[in-house]
C-alpha positions as protocol buffer text, in pm:
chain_id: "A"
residue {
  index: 1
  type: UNK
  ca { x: 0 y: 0 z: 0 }
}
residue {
  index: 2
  type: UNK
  ca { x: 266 y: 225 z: 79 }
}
residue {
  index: 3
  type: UNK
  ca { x: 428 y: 167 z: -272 }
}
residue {
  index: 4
  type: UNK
  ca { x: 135 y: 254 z: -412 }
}
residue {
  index: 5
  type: UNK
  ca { x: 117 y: 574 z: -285 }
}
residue {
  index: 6
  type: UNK
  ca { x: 465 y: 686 z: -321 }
}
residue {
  index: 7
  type: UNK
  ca { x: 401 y: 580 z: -675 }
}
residue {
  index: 8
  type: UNK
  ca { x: 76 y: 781 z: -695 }
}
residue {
  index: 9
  type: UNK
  ca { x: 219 y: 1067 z: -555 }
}
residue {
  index: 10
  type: UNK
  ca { x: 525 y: 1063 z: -775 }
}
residue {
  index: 11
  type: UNK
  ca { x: 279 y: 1030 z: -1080 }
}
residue {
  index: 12
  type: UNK
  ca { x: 89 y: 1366 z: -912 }
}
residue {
  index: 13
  type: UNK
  ca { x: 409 y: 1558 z: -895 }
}
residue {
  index: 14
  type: UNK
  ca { x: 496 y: 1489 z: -1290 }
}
residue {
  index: 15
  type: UNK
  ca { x: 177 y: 1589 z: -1403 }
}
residue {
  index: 16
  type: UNK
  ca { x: 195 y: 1862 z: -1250 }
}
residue {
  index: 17
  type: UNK
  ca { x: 497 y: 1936 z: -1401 }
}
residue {
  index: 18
  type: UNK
  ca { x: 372 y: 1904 z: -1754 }
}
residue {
  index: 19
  type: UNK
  ca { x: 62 y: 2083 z: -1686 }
}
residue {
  index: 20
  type: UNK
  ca { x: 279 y: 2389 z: -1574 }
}
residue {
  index: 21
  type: UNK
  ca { x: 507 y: 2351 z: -1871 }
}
residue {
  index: 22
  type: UNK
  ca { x: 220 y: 2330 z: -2123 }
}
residue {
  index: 23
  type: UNK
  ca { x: 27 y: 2635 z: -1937 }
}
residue {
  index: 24
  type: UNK
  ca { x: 378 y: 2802 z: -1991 }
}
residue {
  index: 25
  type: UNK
  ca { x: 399 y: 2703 z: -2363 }
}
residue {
  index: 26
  type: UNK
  ca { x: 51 y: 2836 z: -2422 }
}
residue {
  index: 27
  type: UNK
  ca { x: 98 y: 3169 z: -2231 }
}
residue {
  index: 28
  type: UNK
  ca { x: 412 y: 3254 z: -2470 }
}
residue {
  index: 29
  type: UNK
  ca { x: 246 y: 3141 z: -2782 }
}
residue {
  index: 30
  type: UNK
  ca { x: -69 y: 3419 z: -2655 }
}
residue {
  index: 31
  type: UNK
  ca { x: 167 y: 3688 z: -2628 }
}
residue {
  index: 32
  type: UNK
  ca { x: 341 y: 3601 z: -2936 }
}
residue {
  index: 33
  type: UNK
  ca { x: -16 y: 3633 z: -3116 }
}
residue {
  index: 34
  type: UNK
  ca { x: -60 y: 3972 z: -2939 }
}
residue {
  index: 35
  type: UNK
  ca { x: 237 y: 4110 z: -3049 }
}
residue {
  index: 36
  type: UNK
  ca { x: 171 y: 4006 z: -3374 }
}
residue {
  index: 37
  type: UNK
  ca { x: -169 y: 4172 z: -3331 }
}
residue {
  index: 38
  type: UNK
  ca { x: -85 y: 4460 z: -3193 }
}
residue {
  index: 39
  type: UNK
  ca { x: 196 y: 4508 z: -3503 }
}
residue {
  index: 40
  type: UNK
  ca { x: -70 y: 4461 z: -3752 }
}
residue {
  index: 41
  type: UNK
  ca { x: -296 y: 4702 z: -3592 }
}
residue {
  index: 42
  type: UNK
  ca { x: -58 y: 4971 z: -3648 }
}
residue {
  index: 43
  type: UNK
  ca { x: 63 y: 4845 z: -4002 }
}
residue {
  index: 44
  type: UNK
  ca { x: -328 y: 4885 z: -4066 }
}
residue {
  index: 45
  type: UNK
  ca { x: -424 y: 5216 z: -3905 }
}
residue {
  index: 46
  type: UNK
  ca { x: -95 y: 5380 z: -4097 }
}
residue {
  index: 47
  type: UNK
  ca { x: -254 y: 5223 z: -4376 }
}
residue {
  index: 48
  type: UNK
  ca { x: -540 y: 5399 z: -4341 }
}
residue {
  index: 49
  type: UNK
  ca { x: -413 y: 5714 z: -4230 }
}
residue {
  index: 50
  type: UNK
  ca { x: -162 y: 5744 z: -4565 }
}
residue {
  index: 51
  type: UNK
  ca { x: -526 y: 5633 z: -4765 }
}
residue {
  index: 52
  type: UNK
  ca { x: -721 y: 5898 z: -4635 }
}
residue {
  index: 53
  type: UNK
  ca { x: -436 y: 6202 z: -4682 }
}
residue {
  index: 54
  type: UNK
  ca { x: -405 y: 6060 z: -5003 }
}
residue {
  index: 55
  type: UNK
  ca { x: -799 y: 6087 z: -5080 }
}
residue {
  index: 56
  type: UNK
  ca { x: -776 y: 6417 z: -4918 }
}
residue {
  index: 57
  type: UNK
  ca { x: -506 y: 6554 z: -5197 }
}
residue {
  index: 58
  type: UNK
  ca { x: -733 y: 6375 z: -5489 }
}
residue {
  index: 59
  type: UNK
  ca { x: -1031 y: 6561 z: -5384 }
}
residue {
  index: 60
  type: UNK
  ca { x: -862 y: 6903 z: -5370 }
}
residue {
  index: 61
  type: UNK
  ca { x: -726 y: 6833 z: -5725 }
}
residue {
  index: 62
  type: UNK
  ca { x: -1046 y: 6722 z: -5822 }
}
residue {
  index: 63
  type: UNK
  ca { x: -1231 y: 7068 z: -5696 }
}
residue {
  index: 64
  type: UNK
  ca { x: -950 y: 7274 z: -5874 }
}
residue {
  index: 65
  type: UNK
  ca { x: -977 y: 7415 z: -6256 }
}
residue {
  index: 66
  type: UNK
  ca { x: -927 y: 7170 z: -6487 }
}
residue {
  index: 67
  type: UNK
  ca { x: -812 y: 7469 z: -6714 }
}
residue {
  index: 68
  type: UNK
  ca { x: -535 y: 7521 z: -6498 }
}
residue {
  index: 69
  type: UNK
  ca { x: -487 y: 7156 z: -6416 }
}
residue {
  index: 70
  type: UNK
  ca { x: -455 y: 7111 z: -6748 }
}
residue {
  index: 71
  type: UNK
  ca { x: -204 y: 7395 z: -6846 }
}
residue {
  index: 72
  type: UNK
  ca { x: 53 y: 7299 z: -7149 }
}
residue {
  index: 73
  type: UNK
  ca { x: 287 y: 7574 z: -7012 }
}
residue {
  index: 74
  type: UNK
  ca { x: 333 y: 7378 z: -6711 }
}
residue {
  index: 75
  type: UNK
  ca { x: 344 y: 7070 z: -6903 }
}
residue {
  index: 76
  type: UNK
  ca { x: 625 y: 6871 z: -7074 }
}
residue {
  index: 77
  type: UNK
  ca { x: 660 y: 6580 z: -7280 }
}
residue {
  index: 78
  type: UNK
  ca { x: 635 y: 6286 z: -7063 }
}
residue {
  index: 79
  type: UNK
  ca { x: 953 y: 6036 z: -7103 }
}
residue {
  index: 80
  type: UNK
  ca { x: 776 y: 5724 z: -6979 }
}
residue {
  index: 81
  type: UNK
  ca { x: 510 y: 5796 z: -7196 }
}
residue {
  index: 82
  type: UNK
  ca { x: 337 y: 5418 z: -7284 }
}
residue {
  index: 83
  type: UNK
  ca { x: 102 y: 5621 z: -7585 }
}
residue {
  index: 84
  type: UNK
  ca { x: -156 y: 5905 z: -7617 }
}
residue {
  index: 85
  type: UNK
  ca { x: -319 y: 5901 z: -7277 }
}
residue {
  index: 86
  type: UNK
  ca { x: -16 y: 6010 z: -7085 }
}
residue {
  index: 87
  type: UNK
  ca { x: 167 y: 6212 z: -7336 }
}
residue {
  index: 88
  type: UNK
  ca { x: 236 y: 6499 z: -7142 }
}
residue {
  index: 89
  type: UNK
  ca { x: 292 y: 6528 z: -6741 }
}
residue {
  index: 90
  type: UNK
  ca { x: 400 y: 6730 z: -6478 }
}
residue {
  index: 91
  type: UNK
  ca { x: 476 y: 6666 z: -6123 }
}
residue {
  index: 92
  type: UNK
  ca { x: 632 y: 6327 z: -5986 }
}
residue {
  index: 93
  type: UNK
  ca { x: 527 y: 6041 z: -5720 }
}
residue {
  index: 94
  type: UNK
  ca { x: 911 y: 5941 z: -5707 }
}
residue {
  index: 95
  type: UNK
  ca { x: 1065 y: 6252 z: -5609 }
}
residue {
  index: 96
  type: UNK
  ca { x: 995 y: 6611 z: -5541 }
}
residue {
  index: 97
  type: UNK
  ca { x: 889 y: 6831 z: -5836 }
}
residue {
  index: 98
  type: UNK
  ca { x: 809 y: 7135 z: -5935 }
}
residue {
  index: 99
  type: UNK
  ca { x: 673 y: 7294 z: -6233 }
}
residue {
  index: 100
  type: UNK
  ca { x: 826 y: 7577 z: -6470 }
}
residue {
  index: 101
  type: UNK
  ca { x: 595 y: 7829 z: -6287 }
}
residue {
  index: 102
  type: UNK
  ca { x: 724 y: 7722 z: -5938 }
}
residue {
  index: 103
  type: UNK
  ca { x: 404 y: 7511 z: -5877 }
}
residue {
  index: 104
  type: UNK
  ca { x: 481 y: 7235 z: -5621 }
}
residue {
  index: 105
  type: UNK
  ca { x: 362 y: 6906 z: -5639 }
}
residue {
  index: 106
  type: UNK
  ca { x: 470 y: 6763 z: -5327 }
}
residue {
  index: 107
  type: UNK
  ca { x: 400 y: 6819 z: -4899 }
}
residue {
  index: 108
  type: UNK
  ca { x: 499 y: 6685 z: -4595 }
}
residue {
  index: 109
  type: UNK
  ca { x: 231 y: 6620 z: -4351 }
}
residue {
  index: 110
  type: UNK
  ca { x: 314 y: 6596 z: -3912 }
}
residue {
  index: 111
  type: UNK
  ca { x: 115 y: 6410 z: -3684 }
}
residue {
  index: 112
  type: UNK
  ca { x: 128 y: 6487 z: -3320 }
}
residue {
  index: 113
  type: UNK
  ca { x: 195 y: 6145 z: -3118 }
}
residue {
  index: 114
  type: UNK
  ca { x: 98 y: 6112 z: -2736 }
}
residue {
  index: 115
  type: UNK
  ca { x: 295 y: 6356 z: -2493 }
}
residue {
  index: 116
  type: UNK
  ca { x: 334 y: 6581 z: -2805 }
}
residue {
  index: 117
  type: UNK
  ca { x: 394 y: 6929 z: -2805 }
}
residue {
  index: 118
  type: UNK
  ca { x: 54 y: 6940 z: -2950 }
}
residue {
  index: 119
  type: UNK
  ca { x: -257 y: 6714 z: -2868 }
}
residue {
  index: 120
  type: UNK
  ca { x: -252 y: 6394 z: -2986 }
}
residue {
  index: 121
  type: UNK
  ca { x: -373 y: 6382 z: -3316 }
}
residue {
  index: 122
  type: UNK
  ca { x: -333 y: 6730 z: -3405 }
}
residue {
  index: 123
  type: UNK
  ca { x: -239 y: 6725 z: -3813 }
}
residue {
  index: 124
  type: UNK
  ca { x: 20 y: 6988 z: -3965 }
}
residue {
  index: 125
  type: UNK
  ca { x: 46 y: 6974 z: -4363 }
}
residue {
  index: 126
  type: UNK
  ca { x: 383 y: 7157 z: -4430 }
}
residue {
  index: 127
  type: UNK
  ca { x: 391 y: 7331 z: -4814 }
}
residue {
  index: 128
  type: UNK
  ca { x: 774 y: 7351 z: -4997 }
}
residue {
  index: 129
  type: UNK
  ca { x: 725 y: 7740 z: -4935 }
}
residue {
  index: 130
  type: UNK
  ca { x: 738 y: 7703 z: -4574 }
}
residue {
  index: 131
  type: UNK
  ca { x: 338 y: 7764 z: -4547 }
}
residue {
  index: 132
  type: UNK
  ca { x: 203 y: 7547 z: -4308 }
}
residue {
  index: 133
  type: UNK
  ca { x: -164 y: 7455 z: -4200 }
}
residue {
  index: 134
  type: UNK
  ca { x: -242 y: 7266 z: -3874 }
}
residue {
  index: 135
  type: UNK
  ca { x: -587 y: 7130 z: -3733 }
}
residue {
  index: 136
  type: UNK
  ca { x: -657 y: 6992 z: -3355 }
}
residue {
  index: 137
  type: UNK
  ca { x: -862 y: 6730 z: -3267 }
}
residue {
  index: 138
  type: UNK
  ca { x: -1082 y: 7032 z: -3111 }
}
residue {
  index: 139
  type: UNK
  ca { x: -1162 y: 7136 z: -3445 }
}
residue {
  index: 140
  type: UNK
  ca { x: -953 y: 7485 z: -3432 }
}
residue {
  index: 141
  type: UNK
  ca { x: -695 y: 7554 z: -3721 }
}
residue {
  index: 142
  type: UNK
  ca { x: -409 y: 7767 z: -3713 }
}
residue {
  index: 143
  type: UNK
  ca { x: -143 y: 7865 z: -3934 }
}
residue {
  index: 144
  type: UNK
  ca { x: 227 y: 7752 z: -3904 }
}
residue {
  index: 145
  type: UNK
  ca { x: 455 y: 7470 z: -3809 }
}
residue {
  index: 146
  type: UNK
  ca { x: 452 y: 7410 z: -3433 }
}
residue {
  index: 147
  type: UNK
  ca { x: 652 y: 7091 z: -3468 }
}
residue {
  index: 148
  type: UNK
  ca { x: 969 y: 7213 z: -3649 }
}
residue {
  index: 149
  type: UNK
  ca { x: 1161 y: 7216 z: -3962 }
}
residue {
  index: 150
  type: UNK
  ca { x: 1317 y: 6854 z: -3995 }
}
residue {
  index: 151
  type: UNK
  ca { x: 1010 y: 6655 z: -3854 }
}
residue {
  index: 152
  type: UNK
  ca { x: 777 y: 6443 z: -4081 }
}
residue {
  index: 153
  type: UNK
  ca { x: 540 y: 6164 z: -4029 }
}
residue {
  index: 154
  type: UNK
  ca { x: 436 y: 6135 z: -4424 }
}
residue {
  index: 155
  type: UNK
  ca { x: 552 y: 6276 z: -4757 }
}
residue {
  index: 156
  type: UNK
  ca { x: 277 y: 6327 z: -5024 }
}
residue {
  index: 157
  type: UNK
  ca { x: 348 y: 6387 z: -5373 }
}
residue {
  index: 158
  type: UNK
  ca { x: 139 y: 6413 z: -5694 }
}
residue {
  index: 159
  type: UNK
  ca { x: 144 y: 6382 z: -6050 }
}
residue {
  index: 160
  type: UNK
  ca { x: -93 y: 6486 z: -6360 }
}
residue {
  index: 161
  type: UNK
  ca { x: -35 y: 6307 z: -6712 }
}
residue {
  index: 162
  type: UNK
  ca { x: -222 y: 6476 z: -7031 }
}
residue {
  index: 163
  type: UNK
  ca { x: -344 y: 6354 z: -7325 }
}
residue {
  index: 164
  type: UNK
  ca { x: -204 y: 6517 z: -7625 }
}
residue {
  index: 165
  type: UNK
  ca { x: -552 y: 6589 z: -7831 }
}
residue {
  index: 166
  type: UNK
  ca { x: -451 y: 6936 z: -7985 }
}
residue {
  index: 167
  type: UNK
  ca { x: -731 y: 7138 z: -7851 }
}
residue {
  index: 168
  type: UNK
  ca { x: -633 y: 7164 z: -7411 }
}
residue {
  index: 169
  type: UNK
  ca { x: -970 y: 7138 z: -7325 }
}
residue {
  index: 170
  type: UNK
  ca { x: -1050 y: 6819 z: -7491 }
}
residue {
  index: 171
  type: UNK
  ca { x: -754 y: 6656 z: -7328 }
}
residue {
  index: 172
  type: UNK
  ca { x: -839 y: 6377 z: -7017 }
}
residue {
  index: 173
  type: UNK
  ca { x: -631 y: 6390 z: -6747 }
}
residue {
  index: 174
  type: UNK
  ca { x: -484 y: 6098 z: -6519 }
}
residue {
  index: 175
  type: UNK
  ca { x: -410 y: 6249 z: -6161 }
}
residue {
  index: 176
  type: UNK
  ca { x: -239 y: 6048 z: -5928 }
}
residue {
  index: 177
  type: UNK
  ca { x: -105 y: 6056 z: -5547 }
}
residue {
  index: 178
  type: UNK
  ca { x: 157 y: 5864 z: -5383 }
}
residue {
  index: 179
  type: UNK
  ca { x: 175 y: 5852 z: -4948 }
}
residue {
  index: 180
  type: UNK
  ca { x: 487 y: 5753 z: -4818 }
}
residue {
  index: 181
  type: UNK
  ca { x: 561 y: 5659 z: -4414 }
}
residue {
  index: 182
  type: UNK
  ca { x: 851 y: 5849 z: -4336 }
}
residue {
  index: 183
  type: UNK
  ca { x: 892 y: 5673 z: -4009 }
}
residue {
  index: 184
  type: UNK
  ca { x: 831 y: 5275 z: -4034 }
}
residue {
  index: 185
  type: UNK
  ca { x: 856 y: 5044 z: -3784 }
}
residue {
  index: 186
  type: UNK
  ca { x: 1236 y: 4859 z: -3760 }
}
residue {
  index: 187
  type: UNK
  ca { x: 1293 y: 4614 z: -4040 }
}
residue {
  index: 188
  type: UNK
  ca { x: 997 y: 4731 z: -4213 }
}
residue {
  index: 189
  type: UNK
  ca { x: 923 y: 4890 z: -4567 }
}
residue {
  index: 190
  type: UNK
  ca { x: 815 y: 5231 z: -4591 }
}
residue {
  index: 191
  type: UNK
  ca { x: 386 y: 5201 z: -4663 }
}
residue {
  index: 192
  type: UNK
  ca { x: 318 y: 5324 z: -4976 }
}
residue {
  index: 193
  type: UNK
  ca { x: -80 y: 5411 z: -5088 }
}
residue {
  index: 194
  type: UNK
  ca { x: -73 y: 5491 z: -5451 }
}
residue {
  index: 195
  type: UNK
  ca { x: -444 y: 5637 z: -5550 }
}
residue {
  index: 196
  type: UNK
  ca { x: -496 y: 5778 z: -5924 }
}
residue {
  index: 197
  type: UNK
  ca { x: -847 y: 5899 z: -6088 }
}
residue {
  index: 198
  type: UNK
  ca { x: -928 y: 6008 z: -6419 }
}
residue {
  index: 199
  type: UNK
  ca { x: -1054 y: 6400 z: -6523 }
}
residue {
  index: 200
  type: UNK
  ca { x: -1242 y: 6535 z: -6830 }
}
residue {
  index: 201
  type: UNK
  ca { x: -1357 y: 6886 z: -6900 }
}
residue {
  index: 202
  type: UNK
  ca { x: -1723 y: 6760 z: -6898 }
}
């Protein structure tokens, strides 16, 4: 009798064991799946965020003149040119461009993080000629850069290809707008959201 219940109690003691190393197992494989979850929430709410400034810069373009979207003096022939549609451009998602005129086709936009010297969430869209426009959560908006020179969250440039039918006004335009993270997590990619729509004069 007294075997047995060494034998029991040994038995008791391993299980025990292996129930604490399988609880243990299971606890690191849950925070492993957090971490994981909490990275893609991020990736996806940057996502989002680049999406929407990018939607933003489509729908001012889309409210502007097309006459003056559509301006040959600003234009030039477009070197990547794949036939009619995009014969002429001006502006650039790659780099930072401007036109013959000076126009700009590019911004930096700031976005205040927690413990900011602004509220958290407060947006700053920075223009190349040092203009700056920022809007709190609060719905107030005041003009300048509170954040400084050198910071950026994203970099936003645009691009407008032409159609070479002789007459400006019958040309259709192709504008498109490229958001770029300027601050991605380590080891990742920059997120890029590339959004394009198509004009008329109609």
């Amino acid at each position: 009798m007294q075997n047995k219940s060494r034998s029991a109690a040994g038995f008791t003691m391993i299980e025990a064991v292996i129930a604490m190393m399988v609880t243990v197992i299971g606890l690191v494989s849950i925070a492993g799946m957090f971490t994981l979850a909490m990275k893609t929430n991020a990736s996806s709410r940057n996502f989002t965020t680049a999406t929407t400034f990018a939607q933003d810069k489509l729908e001012v373009l889309g409210a502007a003149s097309f006459q003056r979207l559509v301006d040959p003096s600003r234009m030039t022939n477009n070197p990547n040119s794949h036939g009619a549609d995009d014969a002429y451009i001006v502006g650039s998602i790659e780099h930072d461009a401007l036109a013959s005129d000076g126009s700009f086709y590019f911004d930096k936009i700031i976005i205040a993080g927690r413990d900011d010297i602004e509220p958290e969430g407060t947006v700053t869209v920075v223009s190349p000629n040092g203009s700056a426009e920022t809007r709190r959560p609060d719905g107030t908006i005041a003009t300048g850069n509170p954040f400084g020179e050198d910071r950026v969250t994203y970099s936003r440039r645009w691009v407008i290809m032409s159609s070479n039918e002789q007459n400006p006004a019958d040309r259709r335009l192709t504008i498109a707008v490229r958001v770029k993270s300027e601050n991605p997590p380590a080891g990742k990619a920059p997120e890029l959201v590339d959004l394009y729509t198509v004009m008329t004069n109609q």
